[in-house]
XYZ file of C-alpha atoms in Angstrom:
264
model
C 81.323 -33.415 -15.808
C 84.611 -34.884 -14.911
C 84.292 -33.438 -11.456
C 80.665 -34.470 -10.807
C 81.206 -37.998 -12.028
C 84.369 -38.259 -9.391
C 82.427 -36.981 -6.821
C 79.595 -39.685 -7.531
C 82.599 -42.566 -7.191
C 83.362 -40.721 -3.992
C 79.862 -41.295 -2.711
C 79.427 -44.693 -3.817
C 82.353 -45.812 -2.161
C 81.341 -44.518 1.046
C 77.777 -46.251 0.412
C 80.003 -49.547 0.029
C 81.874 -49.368 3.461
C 78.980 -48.244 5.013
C 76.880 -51.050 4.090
C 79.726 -53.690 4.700
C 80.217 -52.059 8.447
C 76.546 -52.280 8.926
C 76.293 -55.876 7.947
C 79.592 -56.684 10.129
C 77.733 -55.667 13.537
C 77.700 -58.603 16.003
C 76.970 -56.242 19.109
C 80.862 -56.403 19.977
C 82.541 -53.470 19.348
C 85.329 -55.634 17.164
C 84.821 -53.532 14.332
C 84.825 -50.247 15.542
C 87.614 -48.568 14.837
C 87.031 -48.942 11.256
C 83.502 -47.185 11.727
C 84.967 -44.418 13.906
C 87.021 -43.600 10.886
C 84.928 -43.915 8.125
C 82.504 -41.422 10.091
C 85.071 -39.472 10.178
C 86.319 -39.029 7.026
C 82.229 -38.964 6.079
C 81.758 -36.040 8.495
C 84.857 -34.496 7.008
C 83.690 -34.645 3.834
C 80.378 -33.034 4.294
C 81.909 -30.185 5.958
C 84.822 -29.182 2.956
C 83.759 -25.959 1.956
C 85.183 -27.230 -1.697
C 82.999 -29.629 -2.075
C 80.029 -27.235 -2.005
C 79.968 -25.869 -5.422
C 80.347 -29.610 -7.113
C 77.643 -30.640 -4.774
C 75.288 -27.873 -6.066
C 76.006 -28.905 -9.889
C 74.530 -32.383 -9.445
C 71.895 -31.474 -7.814
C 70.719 -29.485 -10.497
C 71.048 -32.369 -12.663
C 68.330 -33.828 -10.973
C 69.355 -37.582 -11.563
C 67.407 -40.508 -10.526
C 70.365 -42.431 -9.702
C 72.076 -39.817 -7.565
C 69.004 -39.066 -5.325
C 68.447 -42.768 -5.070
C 72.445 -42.633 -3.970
C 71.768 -39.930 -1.865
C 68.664 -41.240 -0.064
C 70.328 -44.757 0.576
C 73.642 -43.064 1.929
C 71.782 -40.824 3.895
C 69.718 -44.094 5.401
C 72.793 -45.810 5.919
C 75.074 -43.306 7.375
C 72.310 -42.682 10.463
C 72.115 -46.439 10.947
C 75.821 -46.537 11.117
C 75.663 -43.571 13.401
C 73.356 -45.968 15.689
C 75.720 -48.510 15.836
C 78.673 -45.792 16.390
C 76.899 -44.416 19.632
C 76.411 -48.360 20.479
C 80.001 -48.974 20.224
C 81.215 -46.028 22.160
C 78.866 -46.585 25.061
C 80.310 -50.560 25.363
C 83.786 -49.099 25.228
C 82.552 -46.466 28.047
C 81.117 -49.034 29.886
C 84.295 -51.629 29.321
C 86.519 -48.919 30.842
C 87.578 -47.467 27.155
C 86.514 -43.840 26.430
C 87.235 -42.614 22.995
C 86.009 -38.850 21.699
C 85.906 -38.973 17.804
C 85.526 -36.079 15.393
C 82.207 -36.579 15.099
C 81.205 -36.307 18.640
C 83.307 -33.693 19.170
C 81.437 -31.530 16.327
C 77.873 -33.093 17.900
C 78.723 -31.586 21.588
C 80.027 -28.595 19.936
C 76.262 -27.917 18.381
C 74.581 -28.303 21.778
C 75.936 -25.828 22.923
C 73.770 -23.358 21.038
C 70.711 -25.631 20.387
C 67.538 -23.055 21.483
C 69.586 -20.215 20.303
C 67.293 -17.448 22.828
C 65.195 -19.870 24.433
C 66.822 -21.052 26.855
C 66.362 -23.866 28.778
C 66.731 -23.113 32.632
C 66.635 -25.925 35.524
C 62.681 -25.493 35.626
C 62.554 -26.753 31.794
C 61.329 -30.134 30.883
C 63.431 -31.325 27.926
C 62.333 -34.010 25.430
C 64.881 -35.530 22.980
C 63.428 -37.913 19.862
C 65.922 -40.295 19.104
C 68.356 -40.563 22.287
C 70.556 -43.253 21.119
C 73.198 -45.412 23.289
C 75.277 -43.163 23.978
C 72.761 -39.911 25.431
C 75.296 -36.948 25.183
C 72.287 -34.110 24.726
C 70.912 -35.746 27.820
C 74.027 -35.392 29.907
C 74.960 -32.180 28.627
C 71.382 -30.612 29.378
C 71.008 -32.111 33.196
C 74.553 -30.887 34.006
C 74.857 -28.015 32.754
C 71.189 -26.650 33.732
C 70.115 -28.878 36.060
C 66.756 -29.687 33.899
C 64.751 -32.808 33.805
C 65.456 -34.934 30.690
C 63.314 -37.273 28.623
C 64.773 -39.163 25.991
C 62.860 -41.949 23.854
C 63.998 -44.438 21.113
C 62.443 -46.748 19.262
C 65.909 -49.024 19.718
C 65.533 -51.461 22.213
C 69.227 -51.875 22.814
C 70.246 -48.113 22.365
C 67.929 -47.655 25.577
C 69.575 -50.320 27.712
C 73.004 -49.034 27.167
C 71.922 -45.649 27.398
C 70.590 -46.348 30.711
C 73.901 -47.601 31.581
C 75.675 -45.063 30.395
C 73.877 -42.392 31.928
C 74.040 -44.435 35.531
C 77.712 -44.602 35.085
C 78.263 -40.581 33.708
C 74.871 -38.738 35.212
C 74.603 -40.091 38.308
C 72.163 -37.849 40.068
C 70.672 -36.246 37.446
C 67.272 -36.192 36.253
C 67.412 -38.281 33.268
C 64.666 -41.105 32.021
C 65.413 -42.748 28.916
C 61.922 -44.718 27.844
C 61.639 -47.186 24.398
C 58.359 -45.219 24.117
C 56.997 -43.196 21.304
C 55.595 -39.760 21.227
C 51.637 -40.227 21.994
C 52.515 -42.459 24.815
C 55.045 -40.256 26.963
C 52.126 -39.458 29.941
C 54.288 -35.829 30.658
C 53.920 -35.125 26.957
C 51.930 -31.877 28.164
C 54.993 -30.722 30.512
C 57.439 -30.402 28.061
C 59.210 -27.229 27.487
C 61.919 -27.920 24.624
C 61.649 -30.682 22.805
C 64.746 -31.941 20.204
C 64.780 -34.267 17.157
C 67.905 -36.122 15.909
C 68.835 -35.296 12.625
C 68.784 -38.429 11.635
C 64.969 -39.415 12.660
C 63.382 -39.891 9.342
C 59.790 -39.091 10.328
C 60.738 -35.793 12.477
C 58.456 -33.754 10.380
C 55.573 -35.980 10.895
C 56.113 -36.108 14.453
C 56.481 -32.820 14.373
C 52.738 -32.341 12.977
C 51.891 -35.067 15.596
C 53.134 -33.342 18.375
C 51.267 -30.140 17.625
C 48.053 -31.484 19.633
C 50.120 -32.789 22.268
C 52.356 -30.462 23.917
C 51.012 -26.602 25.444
C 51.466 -23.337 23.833
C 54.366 -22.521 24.845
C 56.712 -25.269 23.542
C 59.866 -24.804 21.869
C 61.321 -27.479 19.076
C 64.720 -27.220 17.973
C 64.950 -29.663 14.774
C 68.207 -30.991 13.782
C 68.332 -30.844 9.972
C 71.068 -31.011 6.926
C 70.042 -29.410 3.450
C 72.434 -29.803 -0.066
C 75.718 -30.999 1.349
C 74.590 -31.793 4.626
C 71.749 -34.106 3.667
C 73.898 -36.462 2.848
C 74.444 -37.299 6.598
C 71.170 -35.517 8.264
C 67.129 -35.439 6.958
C 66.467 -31.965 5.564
C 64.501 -29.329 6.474
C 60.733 -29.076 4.966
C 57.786 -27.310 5.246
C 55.803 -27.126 8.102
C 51.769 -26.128 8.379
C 51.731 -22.883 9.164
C 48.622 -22.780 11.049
C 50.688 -25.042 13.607
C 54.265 -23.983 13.982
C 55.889 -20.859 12.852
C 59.852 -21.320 12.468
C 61.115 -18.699 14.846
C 65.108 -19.444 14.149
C 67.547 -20.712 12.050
C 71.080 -21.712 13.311
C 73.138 -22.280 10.672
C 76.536 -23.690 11.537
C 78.656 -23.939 8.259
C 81.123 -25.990 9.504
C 78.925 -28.484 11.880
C 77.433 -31.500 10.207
C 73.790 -30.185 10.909
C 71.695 -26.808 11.563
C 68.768 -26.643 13.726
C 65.600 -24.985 12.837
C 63.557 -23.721 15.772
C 59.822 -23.648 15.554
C 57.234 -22.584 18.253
C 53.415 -22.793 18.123
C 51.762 -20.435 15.142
C-alpha cells in the first residue's frame, strides 16, 4: 500500500508540472528546456521495468481517482508533447537543433513501424496527427522515397511543420494539410496509413476510415496499454467485420507499440 500510494504522489506531481508548463506556453520557446526534461524524466519513467509490477497493483484496485489521474495525465502529457514538437521545430528553424530522449526513442520506433509490410517508393503514406516537428514524414520520404501525407487538426503545428520540412526535406514528396480524414481527396490512394499515439479518437477514425481507403490498406496504430497508457491512448477493440489486427510490435522499452490492422 505504501508503494502504490508513493507511486500515486509520483504521478500527481508530474500532472502538476505538466499542467503549469502547459499554461506557461506563449509560442516562444522560453520555457523549453524545462519541458524537454520533464518529458524526459516522464518517458523514463514509463519505460522502468520496476515500475511495472506497482503499476499492475493499482490497476487492479480499480480507483476512481487514479483513472481520473490517469486519464488527465495521459491528456496532458500529449498536449505537452504538442507543444514539445512546437518548440523543437522554432529552435530548428532559429538555427538551434536539440535531439532529446524522447525523440530519440520516437525515431528509434519508426524504424520498424509496418513490421512486413513494407512501404516501398510506390507507397502512399498517410500520418494522423503530424505535429510541428514531422519526423515520420522525413524519415519515410528519405529513406524510401514515398509520397507523404500528413494532417493535423493544429493550425500552428502545420505552419511550422511546413517549415520544417522546407528547411530538412527539401525535395521530397511531403504535403502537410490542416485537413481531416473524409476530406483528404487521395484518401482512396493510400497505402499505409499511421496514427499518433496520442490522437484520442484513433479508434473512431479508424472505423471511419474503413469506407474510405481500398482493400489493400495497411494501418499501423501507435498505442500504450498498463504502463504505457500513461503517455499513449491504448489499444481497443476493433469490428471485426472491418479490420483484422494482422501484427503486434511490442517494444518493451519504447514508450509505445504499434498494432497493425488490415481490411477483414
Amino acid at each position: 500500500m505504501q508503494a502504490t500510494a508513493s507511486v500515486q504522489l509520483h504521478l500527481t506531481d508530474f500532472l502538476d508540472k505538466f499542467n503549469d508548463l502547459a499554461a506557461r506556453y506563449n509560442h516562444t520557446t522560453q520555457h523549453s528546456l524545462e519541458l524537454e526534461q520533464l518529458i524526459d524524466q516522464y518517458s523514463a519513467y514509463i519505460t522502468n521495468k520496476s515500475n511495472r509490477d506497482i503499476w499492475e497493483q493499482l490497476e487492479q484496485q480499480d480507483s476512481k481517482a487514479f483513472n481520473s489521474l490517469v486519464e488527465e495525465l495521459r491528456q496532458q502529457s500529449a498536449r505537452c508533447v504538442a507543444i514539445m514538437e512546437k518548440y523543437r521545430a522554432m529552435k530548428l528553424l532559429g538555427g538551434q537543433v536539440e535531439l532529446g530522449d524522447y525523440f530519440q526513442n520516437i525515431e528509434a520506433c519508426i524504424e520498424q513501424e509496418f513490421g512486413s509490410f513494407q512501404v516501398t517508393s510506390d507507397s502512399k503514406v498517410l500520418l494522423v496527427g503530424s505535429g510541428s516537428f514531422p519526423m515520420t514524414p522525413l524519415l519515410i520520404a528519405k529513406r524510401t522515397g514515398a509520397e507523404v501525407v500528413g494532417i493535423d487538426i493544429d493550425e500552428e503545428a502545420i505552419d511550422l511543420g511546413r517549415q520544417v520540412v522546407d528547411r530538412l526535406g527539401s525535395g521530397l514528396n511531403i504535403r502537410l494539410e490542416r485537413l481531416y480524414v473524409d476530406q483528404l481527396e487521395c484518401i482512396q490512394d493510400v497505402t499505409h496509413i499511421i496514427f499518433s499515439s496520442t490522437v484520442a479518437i484513433k479508434y473512431d477514425l479508424l472505423d471511419q476510415l474503413h469506407s474510405l481507403t481500398n482493400e489493400r490498406v495497411v494501418v499501423a496504430m501507435r498505442y500504450g496499454d498498463q504502463l504505457k497508457s500513461l503517455f499513449n491512448y491504448p489499444m481497443r477493440e476493433v469490428d471485426g467485420s472491418k479490420w483484422q489486427l494482422a501484427n503486434r510490435i511490442l517494444r518493451p522499452d519504447h514508450i509505445f507499440d504499434i498494432a497493425l490492422y488490415t481490411k477483414a
